[in-house]
Amino acid sequence: MTDEPTVNRYSPSVRVLHWLTAALVFTALIVGFALANALADRTVLLAVHTTIGALILVITIIRIANRVRRRAPAMPSTVGRWERRVILGSEVAFYALLLAQPLLGWSMLSAAGVPVTVGPIALPPIAPVDAGLYALLRNGHSVLAYALVALISAHVSAVLLHAVTLRDGMLARMAARRWSTVGSR
């Protein structure tokens, strides 16, 4: 007999999309904070930030479609009913933020009259040019960025709790194979 927890893993494609999203969001946040505080020409930062935001939007739509089609793997027995509800709520919050944030950014640039391009592709404006609307959307985009940082912090903290304290294999559900023993007994 072994006391190793049985780990029900997400599919490789789900894991790749998860970690790709994480890398893109991390980069978008860094570039976004640099953009908000840039004193010099912001053109390159804006182009990078906009492209990353568009990628996040597309990947999130793919992830949601995939999540609707496929159930998540079973959670470890250490996860109680209340925690399952919190996990589901945080998943919904993540998807909502990952959709809202790029759409708010796109709307914000549209309201400022700034053309939105992703590489060679010019996206249509999705908001009327309006200085007051721009200011409102810019504040909303900033608030959601901080909300995303808070949600990421809570997510990472919960994963570390499971990996280091509970050692129930929760991290292995989304980790690459070489990391799958971290947080297991």
XYZ file of C-alpha atoms in Angstrom:
185
model
C 0.000 0.000 0.000
C 1.088 3.526 -0.674
C 0.008 6.767 0.888
C 0.710 8.681 -2.332
C -2.377 10.645 -3.350
C -3.923 9.714 -6.671
C -3.573 12.735 -8.914
C -6.217 13.469 -11.501
C -4.455 15.727 -13.977
C -5.781 18.198 -16.471
C -5.126 17.315 -20.120
C -1.825 18.491 -21.638
C -3.621 21.077 -23.799
C -5.387 22.565 -20.754
C -2.092 22.715 -18.848
C -0.324 24.404 -21.770
C -3.099 27.002 -22.119
C -3.065 27.611 -18.344
C 0.677 28.267 -18.204
C 0.649 30.259 -21.445
C -2.107 32.434 -19.986
C -0.128 32.834 -16.751
C 2.997 33.927 -18.645
C 1.034 36.336 -20.837
C -0.855 37.854 -17.888
C 2.363 38.282 -15.900
C 3.993 39.989 -18.895
C 0.917 42.138 -19.581
C 0.849 43.308 -15.969
C 4.538 44.245 -16.004
C 4.260 46.021 -19.357
C 1.007 47.670 -18.249
C 2.530 49.016 -15.045
C 5.550 50.236 -17.050
C 3.185 51.836 -19.568
C 1.236 53.628 -16.835
C 4.466 55.073 -15.449
C 6.391 55.687 -18.683
C 7.758 59.159 -19.144
C 9.192 58.614 -22.618
C 7.645 57.335 -25.836
C 5.033 54.734 -24.977
C 4.368 53.503 -28.523
C 6.327 50.244 -28.276
C 5.011 49.460 -24.792
C 1.445 50.079 -25.961
C 1.913 47.847 -29.027
C 3.312 45.013 -26.894
C 0.633 45.420 -24.216
C -2.174 45.513 -26.799
C -0.898 42.415 -28.599
C -0.586 40.486 -25.342
C -4.076 41.592 -24.314
C -5.522 40.350 -27.615
C -3.756 37.000 -27.180
C -5.107 36.697 -23.636
C -8.626 37.403 -24.905
C -8.413 34.745 -27.646
C -6.833 32.133 -25.364
C -9.423 32.822 -22.656
C -12.265 32.263 -25.112
C -10.651 28.958 -26.131
C -10.209 28.003 -22.472
C -13.829 28.781 -21.613
C -15.085 26.776 -24.606
C -12.868 23.890 -23.533
C -14.002 24.165 -19.903
C -17.656 24.036 -20.943
C -16.995 20.905 -23.026
C -14.853 19.060 -20.479
C -15.179 18.641 -16.753
C -12.244 19.444 -14.506
C -10.521 16.406 -13.006
C -11.629 15.295 -9.555
C -10.118 17.232 -6.671
C -8.196 15.619 -3.829
C -10.214 14.403 -0.849
C -8.668 17.181 1.256
C -10.838 19.710 -0.590
C -14.097 20.213 1.286
C -17.428 21.485 -0.016
C -16.838 25.118 0.983
C -13.391 25.087 -0.628
C -14.827 23.614 -3.843
C -17.230 26.563 -3.951
C -14.371 29.007 -3.412
C -12.368 27.297 -6.167
C -15.307 27.490 -8.581
C -15.893 31.134 -7.659
C -12.245 31.998 -8.233
C -12.293 30.183 -11.586
C -15.325 32.220 -12.665
C -13.641 35.409 -11.393
C -10.453 34.598 -13.324
C -12.340 34.008 -16.564
C -14.409 37.168 -16.040
C -11.286 39.263 -15.441
C -9.407 37.647 -18.331
C -12.286 38.588 -20.645
C -13.094 41.997 -19.161
C -9.553 43.334 -18.901
C -8.630 43.114 -22.618
C -12.101 44.305 -23.639
C -11.809 47.284 -21.285
C -8.364 48.075 -22.697
C -9.675 47.889 -26.257
C -12.666 50.073 -25.329
C -10.387 52.527 -23.543
C -8.149 52.966 -26.588
C -11.207 53.270 -28.833
C -12.618 56.000 -26.567
C -9.271 57.804 -26.776
C -9.376 57.647 -30.570
C -6.235 55.508 -30.621
C -6.202 52.890 -33.384
C -5.985 49.377 -31.945
C -3.651 47.139 -33.904
C -2.426 43.638 -33.220
C 0.590 43.205 -35.431
C -0.634 43.988 -38.956
C -4.321 43.631 -38.012
C -6.296 46.807 -37.303
C -9.177 46.113 -34.923
C -12.364 48.149 -35.221
C -13.173 50.649 -32.477
C -15.681 49.280 -29.962
C -16.432 52.524 -28.124
C -17.135 56.068 -29.305
C -14.394 58.664 -29.016
C -15.184 60.426 -25.742
C -12.711 61.874 -23.231
C -14.995 61.242 -20.246
C -15.594 57.641 -21.280
C -11.849 57.195 -21.818
C -11.137 58.395 -18.260
C -13.774 56.055 -16.829
C -12.474 53.068 -18.822
C -8.867 53.848 -17.920
C -9.753 53.836 -14.213
C -11.673 50.588 -14.671
C -8.748 49.000 -16.512
C -6.432 49.990 -13.651
C -8.802 48.702 -10.964
C -9.191 45.374 -12.761
C -5.401 45.072 -13.069
C -5.104 45.324 -9.290
C -8.025 42.908 -8.860
C -6.195 40.463 -11.127
C -3.020 40.812 -9.043
C -5.051 40.139 -5.877
C -6.755 37.095 -7.406
C -3.438 35.723 -8.683
C -1.937 36.198 -5.210
C -4.824 34.306 -3.603
C -4.567 31.548 -6.229
C -0.820 31.093 -5.763
C -1.239 31.156 -1.971
C -3.908 28.445 -2.120
C -1.764 26.297 -4.415
C 1.202 26.689 -2.062
C -0.993 25.753 0.911
C -1.956 22.540 -0.850
C 1.568 21.833 -2.117
C 3.548 22.595 1.032
C 1.157 22.054 3.935
C -1.498 19.588 2.787
C 0.738 17.823 0.250
C -2.356 16.470 -1.471
C -1.218 16.592 -5.099
C -3.346 19.622 -5.996
C -0.387 21.307 -7.720
C 0.265 18.186 -9.809
C -3.156 18.557 -11.461
C -1.861 21.528 -13.471
C 1.919 21.092 -13.259
C 4.253 19.682 -15.874
C 5.286 16.069 -15.265
C 8.653 16.998 -13.753
C 6.872 19.142 -11.145
C 4.133 16.626 -10.470
C 5.823 15.258 -7.345
C 5.997 18.691 -5.713
C 3.265 18.861 -3.139
C 2.739 15.104 -3.043
C 3.496 12.814 -0.170
